[in-house]
PDB file of C-alpha atoms in Angstrom:
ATOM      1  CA  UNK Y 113     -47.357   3.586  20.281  1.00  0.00           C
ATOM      2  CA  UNK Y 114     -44.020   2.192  20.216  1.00  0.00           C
ATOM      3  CA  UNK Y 115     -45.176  -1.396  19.628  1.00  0.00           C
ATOM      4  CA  UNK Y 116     -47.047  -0.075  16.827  1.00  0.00           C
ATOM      5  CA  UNK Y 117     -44.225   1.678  15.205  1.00  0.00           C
ATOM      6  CA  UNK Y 118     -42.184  -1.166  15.532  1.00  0.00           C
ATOM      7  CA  UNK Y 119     -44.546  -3.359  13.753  1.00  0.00           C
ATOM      8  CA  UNK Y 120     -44.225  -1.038  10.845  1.00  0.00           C
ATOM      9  CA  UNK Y 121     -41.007  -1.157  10.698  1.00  0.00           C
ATOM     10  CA  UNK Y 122     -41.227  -5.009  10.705  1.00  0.00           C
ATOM     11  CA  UNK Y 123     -43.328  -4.623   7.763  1.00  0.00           C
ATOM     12  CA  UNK Y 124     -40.951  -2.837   6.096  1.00  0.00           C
ATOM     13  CA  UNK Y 125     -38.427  -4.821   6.720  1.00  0.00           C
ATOM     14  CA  UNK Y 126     -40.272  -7.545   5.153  1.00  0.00           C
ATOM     15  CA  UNK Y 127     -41.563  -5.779   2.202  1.00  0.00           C
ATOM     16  CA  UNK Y 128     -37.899  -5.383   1.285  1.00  0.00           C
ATOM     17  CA  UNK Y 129     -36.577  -8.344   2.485  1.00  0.00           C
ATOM     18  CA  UNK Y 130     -38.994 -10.307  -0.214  1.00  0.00           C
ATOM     19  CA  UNK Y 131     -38.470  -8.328  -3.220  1.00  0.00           C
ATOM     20  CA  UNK Y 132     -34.835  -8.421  -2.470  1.00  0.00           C
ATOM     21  CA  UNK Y 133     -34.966 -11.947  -1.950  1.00  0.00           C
ATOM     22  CA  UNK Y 134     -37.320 -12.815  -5.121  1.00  0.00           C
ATOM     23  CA  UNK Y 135     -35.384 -10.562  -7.124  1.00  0.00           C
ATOM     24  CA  UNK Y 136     -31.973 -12.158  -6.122  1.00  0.00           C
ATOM     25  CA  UNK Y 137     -32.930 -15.963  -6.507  1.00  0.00           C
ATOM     26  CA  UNK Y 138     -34.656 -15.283 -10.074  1.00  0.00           C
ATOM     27  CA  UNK Y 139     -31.483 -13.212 -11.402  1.00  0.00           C
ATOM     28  CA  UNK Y 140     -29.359 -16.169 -10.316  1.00  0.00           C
ATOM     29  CA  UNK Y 141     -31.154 -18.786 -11.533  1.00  0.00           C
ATOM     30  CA  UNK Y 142     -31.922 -17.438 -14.511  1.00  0.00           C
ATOM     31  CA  UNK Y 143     -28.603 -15.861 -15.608  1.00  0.00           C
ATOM     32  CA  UNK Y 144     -26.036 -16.378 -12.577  1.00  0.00           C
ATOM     33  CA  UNK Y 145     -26.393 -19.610 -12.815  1.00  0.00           C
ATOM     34  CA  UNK Y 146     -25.579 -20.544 -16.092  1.00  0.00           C
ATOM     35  CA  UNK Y 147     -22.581 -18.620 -15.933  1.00  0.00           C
ATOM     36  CA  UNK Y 148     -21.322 -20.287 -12.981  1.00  0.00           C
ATOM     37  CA  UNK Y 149     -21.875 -23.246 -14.556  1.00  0.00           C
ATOM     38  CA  UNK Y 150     -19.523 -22.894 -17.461  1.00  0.00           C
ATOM     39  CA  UNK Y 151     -17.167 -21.515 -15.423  1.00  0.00           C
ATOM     40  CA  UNK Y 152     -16.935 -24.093 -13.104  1.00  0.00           C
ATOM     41  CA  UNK Y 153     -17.436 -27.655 -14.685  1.00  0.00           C
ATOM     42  CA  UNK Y 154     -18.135 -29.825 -11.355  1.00  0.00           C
ATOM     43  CA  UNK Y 155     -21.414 -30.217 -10.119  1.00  0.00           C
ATOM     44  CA  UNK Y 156     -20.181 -30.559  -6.472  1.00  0.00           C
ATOM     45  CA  UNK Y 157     -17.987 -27.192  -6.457  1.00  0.00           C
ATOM     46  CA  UNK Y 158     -21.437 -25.561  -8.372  1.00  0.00           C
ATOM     47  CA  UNK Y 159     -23.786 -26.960  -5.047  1.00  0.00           C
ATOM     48  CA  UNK Y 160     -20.934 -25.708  -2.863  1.00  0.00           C
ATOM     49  CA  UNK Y 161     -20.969 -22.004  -4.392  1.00  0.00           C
ATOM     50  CA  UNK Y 162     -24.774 -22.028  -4.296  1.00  0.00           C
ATOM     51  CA  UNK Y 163     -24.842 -22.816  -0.797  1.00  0.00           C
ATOM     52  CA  UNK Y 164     -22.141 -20.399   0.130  1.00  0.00           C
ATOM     53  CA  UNK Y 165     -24.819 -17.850  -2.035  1.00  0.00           C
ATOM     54  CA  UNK Y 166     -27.794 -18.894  -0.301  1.00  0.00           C
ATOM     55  CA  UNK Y 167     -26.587 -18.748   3.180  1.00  0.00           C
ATOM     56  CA  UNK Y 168     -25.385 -15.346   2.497  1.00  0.00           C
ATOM     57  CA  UNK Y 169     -28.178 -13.945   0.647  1.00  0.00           C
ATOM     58  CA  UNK Y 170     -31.196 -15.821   2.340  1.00  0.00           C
ATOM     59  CA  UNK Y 171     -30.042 -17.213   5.595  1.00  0.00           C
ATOM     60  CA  UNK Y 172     -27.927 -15.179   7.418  1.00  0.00           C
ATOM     61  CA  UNK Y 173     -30.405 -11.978   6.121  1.00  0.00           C
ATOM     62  CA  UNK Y 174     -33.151 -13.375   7.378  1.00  0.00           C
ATOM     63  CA  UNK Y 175     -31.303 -14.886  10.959  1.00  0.00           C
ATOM     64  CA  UNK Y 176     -30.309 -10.758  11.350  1.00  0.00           C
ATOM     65  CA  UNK Y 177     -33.950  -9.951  11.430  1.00  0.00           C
ATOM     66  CA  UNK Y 178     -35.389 -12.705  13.412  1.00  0.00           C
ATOM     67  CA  UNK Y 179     -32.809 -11.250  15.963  1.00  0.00           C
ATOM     68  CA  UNK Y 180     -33.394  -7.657  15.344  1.00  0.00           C
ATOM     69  CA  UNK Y 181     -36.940  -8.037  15.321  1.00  0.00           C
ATOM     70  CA  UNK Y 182     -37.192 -10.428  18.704  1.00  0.00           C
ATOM     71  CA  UNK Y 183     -39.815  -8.663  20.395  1.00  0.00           C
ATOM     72  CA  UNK Y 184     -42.142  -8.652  17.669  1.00  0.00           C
ATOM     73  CA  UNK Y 185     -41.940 -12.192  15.915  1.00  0.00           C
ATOM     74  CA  UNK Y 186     -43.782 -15.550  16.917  1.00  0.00           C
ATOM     75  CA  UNK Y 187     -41.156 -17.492  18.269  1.00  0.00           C
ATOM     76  CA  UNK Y 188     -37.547 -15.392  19.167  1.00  0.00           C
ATOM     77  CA  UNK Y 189     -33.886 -16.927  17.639  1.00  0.00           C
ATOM     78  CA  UNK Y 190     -32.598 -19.432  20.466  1.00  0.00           C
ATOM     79  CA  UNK Y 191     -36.113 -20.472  21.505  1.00  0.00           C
ATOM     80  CA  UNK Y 192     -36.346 -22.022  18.161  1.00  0.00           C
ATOM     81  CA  UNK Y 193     -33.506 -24.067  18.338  1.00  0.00           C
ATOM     82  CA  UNK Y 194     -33.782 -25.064  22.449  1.00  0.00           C
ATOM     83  CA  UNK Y 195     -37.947 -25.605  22.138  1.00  0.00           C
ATOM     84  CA  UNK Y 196     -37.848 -29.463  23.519  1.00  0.00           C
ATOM     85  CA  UNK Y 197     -39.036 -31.476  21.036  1.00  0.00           C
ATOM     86  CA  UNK Y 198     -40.689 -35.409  20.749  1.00  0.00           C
ATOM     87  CA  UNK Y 199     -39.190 -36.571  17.994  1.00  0.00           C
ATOM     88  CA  UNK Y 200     -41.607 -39.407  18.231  1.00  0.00           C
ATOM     89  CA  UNK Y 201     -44.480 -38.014  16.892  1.00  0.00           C
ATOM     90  CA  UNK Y 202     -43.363 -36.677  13.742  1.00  0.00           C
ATOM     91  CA  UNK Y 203     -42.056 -40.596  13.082  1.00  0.00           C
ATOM     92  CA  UNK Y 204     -45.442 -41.006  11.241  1.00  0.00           C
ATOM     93  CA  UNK Y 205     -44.781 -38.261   9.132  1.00  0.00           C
ATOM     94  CA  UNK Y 206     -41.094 -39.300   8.298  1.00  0.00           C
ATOM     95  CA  UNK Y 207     -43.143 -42.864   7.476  1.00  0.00           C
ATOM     96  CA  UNK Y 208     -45.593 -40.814   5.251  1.00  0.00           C
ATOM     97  CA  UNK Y 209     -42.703 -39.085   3.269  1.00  0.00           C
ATOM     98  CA  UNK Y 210     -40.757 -42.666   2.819  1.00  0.00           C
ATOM     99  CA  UNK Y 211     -44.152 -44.606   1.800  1.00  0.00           C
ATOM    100  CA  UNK Y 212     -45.209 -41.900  -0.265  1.00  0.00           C
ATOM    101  CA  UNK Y 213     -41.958 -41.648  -2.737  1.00  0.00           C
ATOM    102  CA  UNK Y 214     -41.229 -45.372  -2.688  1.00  0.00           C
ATOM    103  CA  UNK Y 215     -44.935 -46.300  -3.735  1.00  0.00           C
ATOM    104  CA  UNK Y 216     -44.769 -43.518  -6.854  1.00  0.00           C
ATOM    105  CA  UNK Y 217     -41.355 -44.904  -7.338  1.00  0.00           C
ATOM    106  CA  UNK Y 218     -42.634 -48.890  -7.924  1.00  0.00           C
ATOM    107  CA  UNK Y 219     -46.056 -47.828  -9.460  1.00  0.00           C
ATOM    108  CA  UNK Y 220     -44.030 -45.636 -12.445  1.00  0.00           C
ATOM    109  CA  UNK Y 221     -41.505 -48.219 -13.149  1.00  0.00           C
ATOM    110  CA  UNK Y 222     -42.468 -51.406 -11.424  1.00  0.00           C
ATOM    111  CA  UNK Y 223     -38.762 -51.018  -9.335  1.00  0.00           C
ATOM    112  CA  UNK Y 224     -37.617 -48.693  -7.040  1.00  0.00           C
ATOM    113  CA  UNK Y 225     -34.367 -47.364  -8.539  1.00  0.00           C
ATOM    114  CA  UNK Y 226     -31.728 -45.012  -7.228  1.00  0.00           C
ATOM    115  CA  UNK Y 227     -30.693 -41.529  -9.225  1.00  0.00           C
ATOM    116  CA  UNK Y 228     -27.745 -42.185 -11.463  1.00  0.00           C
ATOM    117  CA  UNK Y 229     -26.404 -38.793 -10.400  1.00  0.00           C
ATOM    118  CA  UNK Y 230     -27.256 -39.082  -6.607  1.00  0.00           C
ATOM    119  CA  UNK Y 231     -23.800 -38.550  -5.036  1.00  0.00           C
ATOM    120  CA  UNK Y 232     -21.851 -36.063  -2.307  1.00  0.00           C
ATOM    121  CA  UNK Y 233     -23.299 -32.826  -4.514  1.00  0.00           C
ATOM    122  CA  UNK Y 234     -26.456 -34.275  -4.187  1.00  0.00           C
ATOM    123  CA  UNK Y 235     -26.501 -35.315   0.060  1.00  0.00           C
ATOM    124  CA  UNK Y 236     -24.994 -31.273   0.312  1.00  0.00           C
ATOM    125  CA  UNK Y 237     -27.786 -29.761  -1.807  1.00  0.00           C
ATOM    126  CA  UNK Y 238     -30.039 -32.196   0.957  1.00  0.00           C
ATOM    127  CA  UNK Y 239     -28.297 -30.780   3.735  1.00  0.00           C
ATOM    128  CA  UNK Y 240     -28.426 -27.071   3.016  1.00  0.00           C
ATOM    129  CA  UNK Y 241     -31.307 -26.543   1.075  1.00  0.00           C
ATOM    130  CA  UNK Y 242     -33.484 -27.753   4.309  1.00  0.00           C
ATOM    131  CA  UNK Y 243     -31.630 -25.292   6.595  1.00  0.00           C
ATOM    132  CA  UNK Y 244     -31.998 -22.077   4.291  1.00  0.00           C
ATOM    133  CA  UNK Y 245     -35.199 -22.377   2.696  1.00  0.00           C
ATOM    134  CA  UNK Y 246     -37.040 -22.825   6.701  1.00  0.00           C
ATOM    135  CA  UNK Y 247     -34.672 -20.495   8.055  1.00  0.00           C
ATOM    136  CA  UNK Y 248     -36.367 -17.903   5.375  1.00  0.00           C
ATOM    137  CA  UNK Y 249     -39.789 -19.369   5.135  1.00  0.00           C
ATOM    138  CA  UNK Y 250     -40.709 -21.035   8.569  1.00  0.00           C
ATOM    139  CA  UNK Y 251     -38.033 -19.441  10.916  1.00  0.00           C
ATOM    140  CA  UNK Y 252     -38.517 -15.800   9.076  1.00  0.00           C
ATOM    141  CA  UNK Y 253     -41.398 -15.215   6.726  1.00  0.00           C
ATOM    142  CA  UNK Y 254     -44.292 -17.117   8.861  1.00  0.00           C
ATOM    143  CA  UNK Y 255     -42.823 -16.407  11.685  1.00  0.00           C
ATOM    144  CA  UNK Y 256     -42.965 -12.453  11.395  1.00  0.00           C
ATOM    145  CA  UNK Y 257     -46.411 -12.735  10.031  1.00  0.00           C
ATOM    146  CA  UNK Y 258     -48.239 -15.369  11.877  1.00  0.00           C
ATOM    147  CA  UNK Y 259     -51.566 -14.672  13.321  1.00  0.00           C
ATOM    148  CA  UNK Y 260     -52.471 -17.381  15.935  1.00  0.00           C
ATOM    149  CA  UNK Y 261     -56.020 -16.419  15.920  1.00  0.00           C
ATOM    150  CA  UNK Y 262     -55.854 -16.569  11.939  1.00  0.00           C
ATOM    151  CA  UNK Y 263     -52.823 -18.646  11.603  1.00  0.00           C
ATOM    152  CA  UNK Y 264     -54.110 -20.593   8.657  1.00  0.00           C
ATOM    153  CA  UNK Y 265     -54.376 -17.914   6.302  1.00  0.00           C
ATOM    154  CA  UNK Y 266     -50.640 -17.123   6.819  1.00  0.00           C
ATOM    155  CA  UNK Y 267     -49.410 -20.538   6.258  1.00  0.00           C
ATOM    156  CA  UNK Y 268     -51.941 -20.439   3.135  1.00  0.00           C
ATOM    157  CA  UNK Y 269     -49.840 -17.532   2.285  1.00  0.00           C
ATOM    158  CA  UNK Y 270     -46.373 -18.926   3.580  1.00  0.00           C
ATOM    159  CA  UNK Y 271     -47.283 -22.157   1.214  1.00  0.00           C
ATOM    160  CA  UNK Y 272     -47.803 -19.743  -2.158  1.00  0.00           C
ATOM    161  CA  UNK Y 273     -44.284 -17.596  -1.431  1.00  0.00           C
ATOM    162  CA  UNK Y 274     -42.603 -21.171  -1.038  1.00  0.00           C
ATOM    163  CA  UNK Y 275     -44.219 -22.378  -4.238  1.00  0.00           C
ATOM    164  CA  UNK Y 276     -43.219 -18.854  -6.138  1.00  0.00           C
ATOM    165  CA  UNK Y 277     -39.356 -19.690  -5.404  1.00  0.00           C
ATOM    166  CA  UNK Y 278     -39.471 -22.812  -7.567  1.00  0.00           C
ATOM    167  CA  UNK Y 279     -41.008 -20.889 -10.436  1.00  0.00           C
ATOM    168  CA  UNK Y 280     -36.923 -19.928 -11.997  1.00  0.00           C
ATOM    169  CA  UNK Y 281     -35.964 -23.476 -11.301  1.00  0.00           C
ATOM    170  CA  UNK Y 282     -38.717 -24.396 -13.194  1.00  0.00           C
ATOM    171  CA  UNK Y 283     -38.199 -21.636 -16.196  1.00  0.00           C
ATOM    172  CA  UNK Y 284     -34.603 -22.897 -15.876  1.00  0.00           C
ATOM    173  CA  UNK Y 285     -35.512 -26.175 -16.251  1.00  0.00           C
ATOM    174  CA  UNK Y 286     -38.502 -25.957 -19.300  1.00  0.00           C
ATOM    175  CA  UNK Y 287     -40.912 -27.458 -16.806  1.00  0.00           C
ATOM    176  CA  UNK Y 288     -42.728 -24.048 -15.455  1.00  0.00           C
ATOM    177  CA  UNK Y 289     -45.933 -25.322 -17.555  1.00  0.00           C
ATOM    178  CA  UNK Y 290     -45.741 -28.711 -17.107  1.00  0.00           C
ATOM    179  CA  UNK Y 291     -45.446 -28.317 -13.335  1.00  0.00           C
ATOM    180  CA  UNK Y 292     -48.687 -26.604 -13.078  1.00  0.00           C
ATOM    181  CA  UNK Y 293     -50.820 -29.507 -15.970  1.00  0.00           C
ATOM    182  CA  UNK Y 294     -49.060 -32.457 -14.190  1.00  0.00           C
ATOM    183  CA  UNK Y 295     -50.556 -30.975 -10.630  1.00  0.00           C
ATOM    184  CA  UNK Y 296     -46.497 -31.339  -9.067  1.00  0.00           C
ATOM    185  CA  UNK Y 297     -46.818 -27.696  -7.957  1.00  0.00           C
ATOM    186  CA  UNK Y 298     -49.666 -29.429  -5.120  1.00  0.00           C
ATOM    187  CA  UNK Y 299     -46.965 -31.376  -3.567  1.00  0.00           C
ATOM    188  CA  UNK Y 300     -45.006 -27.991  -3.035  1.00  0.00           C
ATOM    189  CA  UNK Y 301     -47.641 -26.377  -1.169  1.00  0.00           C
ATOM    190  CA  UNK Y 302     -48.620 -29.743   0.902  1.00  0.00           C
ATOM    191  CA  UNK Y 303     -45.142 -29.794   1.939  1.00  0.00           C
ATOM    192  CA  UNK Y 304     -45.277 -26.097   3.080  1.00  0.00           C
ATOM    193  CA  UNK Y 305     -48.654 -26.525   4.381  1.00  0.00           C
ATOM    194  CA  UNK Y 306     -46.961 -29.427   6.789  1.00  0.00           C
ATOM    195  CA  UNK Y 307     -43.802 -27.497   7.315  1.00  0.00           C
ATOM    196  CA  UNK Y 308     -45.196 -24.700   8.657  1.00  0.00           C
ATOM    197  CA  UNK Y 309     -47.979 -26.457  10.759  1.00  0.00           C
ATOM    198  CA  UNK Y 310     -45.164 -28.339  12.138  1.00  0.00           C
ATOM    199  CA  UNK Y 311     -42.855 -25.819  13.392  1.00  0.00           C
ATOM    200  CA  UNK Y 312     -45.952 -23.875  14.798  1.00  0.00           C
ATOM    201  CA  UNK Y 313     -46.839 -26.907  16.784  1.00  0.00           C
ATOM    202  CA  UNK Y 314     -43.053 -27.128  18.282  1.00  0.00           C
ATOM    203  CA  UNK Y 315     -41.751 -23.667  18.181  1.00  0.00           C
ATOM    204  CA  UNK Y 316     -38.458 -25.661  16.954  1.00  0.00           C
ATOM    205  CA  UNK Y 317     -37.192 -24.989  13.509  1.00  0.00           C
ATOM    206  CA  UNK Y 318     -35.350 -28.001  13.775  1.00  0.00           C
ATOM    207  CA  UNK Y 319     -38.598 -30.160  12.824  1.00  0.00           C
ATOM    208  CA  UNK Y 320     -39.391 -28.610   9.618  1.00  0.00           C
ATOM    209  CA  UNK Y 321     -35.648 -28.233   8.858  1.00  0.00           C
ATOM    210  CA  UNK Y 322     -35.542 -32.206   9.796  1.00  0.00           C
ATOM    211  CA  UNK Y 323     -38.533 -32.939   7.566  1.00  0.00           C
ATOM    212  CA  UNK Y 324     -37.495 -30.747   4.466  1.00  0.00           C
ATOM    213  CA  UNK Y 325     -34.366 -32.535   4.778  1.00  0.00           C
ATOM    214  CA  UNK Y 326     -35.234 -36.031   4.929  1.00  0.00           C
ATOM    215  CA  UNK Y 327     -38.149 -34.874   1.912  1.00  0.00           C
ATOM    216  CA  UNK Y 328     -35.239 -33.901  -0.237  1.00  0.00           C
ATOM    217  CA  UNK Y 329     -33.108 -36.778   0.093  1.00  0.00           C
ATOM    218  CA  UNK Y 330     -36.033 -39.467  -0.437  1.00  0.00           C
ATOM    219  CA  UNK Y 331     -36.256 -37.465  -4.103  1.00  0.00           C
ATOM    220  CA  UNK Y 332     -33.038 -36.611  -4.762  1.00  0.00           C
ATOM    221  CA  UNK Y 333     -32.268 -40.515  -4.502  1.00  0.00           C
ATOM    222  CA  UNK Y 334     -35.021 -42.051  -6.069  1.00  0.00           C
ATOM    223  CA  UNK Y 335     -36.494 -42.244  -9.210  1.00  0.00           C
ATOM    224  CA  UNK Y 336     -39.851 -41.553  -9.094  1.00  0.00           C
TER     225      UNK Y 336
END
């Protein structure tokens, strides 16, 4: 009985922890955003607030709960950071990631060029972004929810929440539409699809945090 009523109360907590969460990240991107923008006219001190945001409003949220909720999640707080990992065999799918990018780099403009505006803000948005989104996703979200006997259909659903957080960026950025007719929304889930079957395989958040990471910095410093 107790076990039961705890998973409720799980549930709860994540019903509220996602509209909270949705409903934070839209209103910011949207509209906080924007303002923060104008008020502060340097893209690294912008990256730096939005981290600072982030961490408060999505990681250290969802870190609370993993801890609160110990008993009832997949994998508890430290054993996702001490799980021993071979780093060997996710060298293929660092190699994947780098071919990938570097081949639709030379095949779009016969060269493989670097951003113009890759700098610091850039390696910071790398380094943080990784951390918070699988903190939330992988190390909270799946985690709470995962099913081993039916753990596809919850990284199925993992990969659609992890798409839906890109949709402001995308309003933001006038490419909502085009992200959907040019099939780049695919790469989103395939990336959460591999995220999350990665950290299931380790138990360490440190591999899909490793993986987002080294994702993010192939296409935040190419052109492709």
């Amino acid at each position: 009985m107790e076990h039961k009523t705890n998973k409720l109360t799980l549930k709860k907590a994540l019903l509220i922890y996602i509209v909270l969460f949705y409903a934070a990240w839209a209103v910011y991107e949207l509209v906080g955003r924007k303002y923060l923008g104008s008020a502060i006219n340097n893209d690294l001190i912008v990256e730096l607030c939005e981290t600072v945001i982030k961490n408060l409003v999505w990681t250290l949220p969802a870190v609370l709960l993993i801890h609160k909720y110990s008993s009832d999640v997949l994998v508890r707080l430290k054993e996702m950071f001490t799980a021993k990992v071979n780093w060997l065999k996710y060298l293929p799918v660092f190699a994947f990631f780098t071919v990938y990018i570097l081949v639709n780099a030379y095949s779009q403009y016969g060269e493989i060029k670097i951003q113009r505006d890759f700098g610091i803000a850039s390696i910071i948005m790398v380094l943080f972004v990784g951390l918070e989104e699988e903190m939330v996703f992988r190390g909270w979200l799946l985690n709470a929810t995962v099913n081993e006997d039916k753990k596809w259909r919850y990284i199925i659903l993992n990969a659609l929440m992890f798409l839906m957080i890109h949709f402001p960026i995308w309003i933001r950025n006038g490419i909502f539409v085009s992200s959907f007719t040019r099939f780049g929304f695919i790469i989103i889930l395939l990336l959460s699809v591999i995220f999350s079957t990665e950290f299931l395989r380790s138990k360490n958040i440190l591999v899909p945090i490793a993986l987002h990471m080294y994702w993010d910095l192939l296409a935040s410093m190419f052109v492709w």
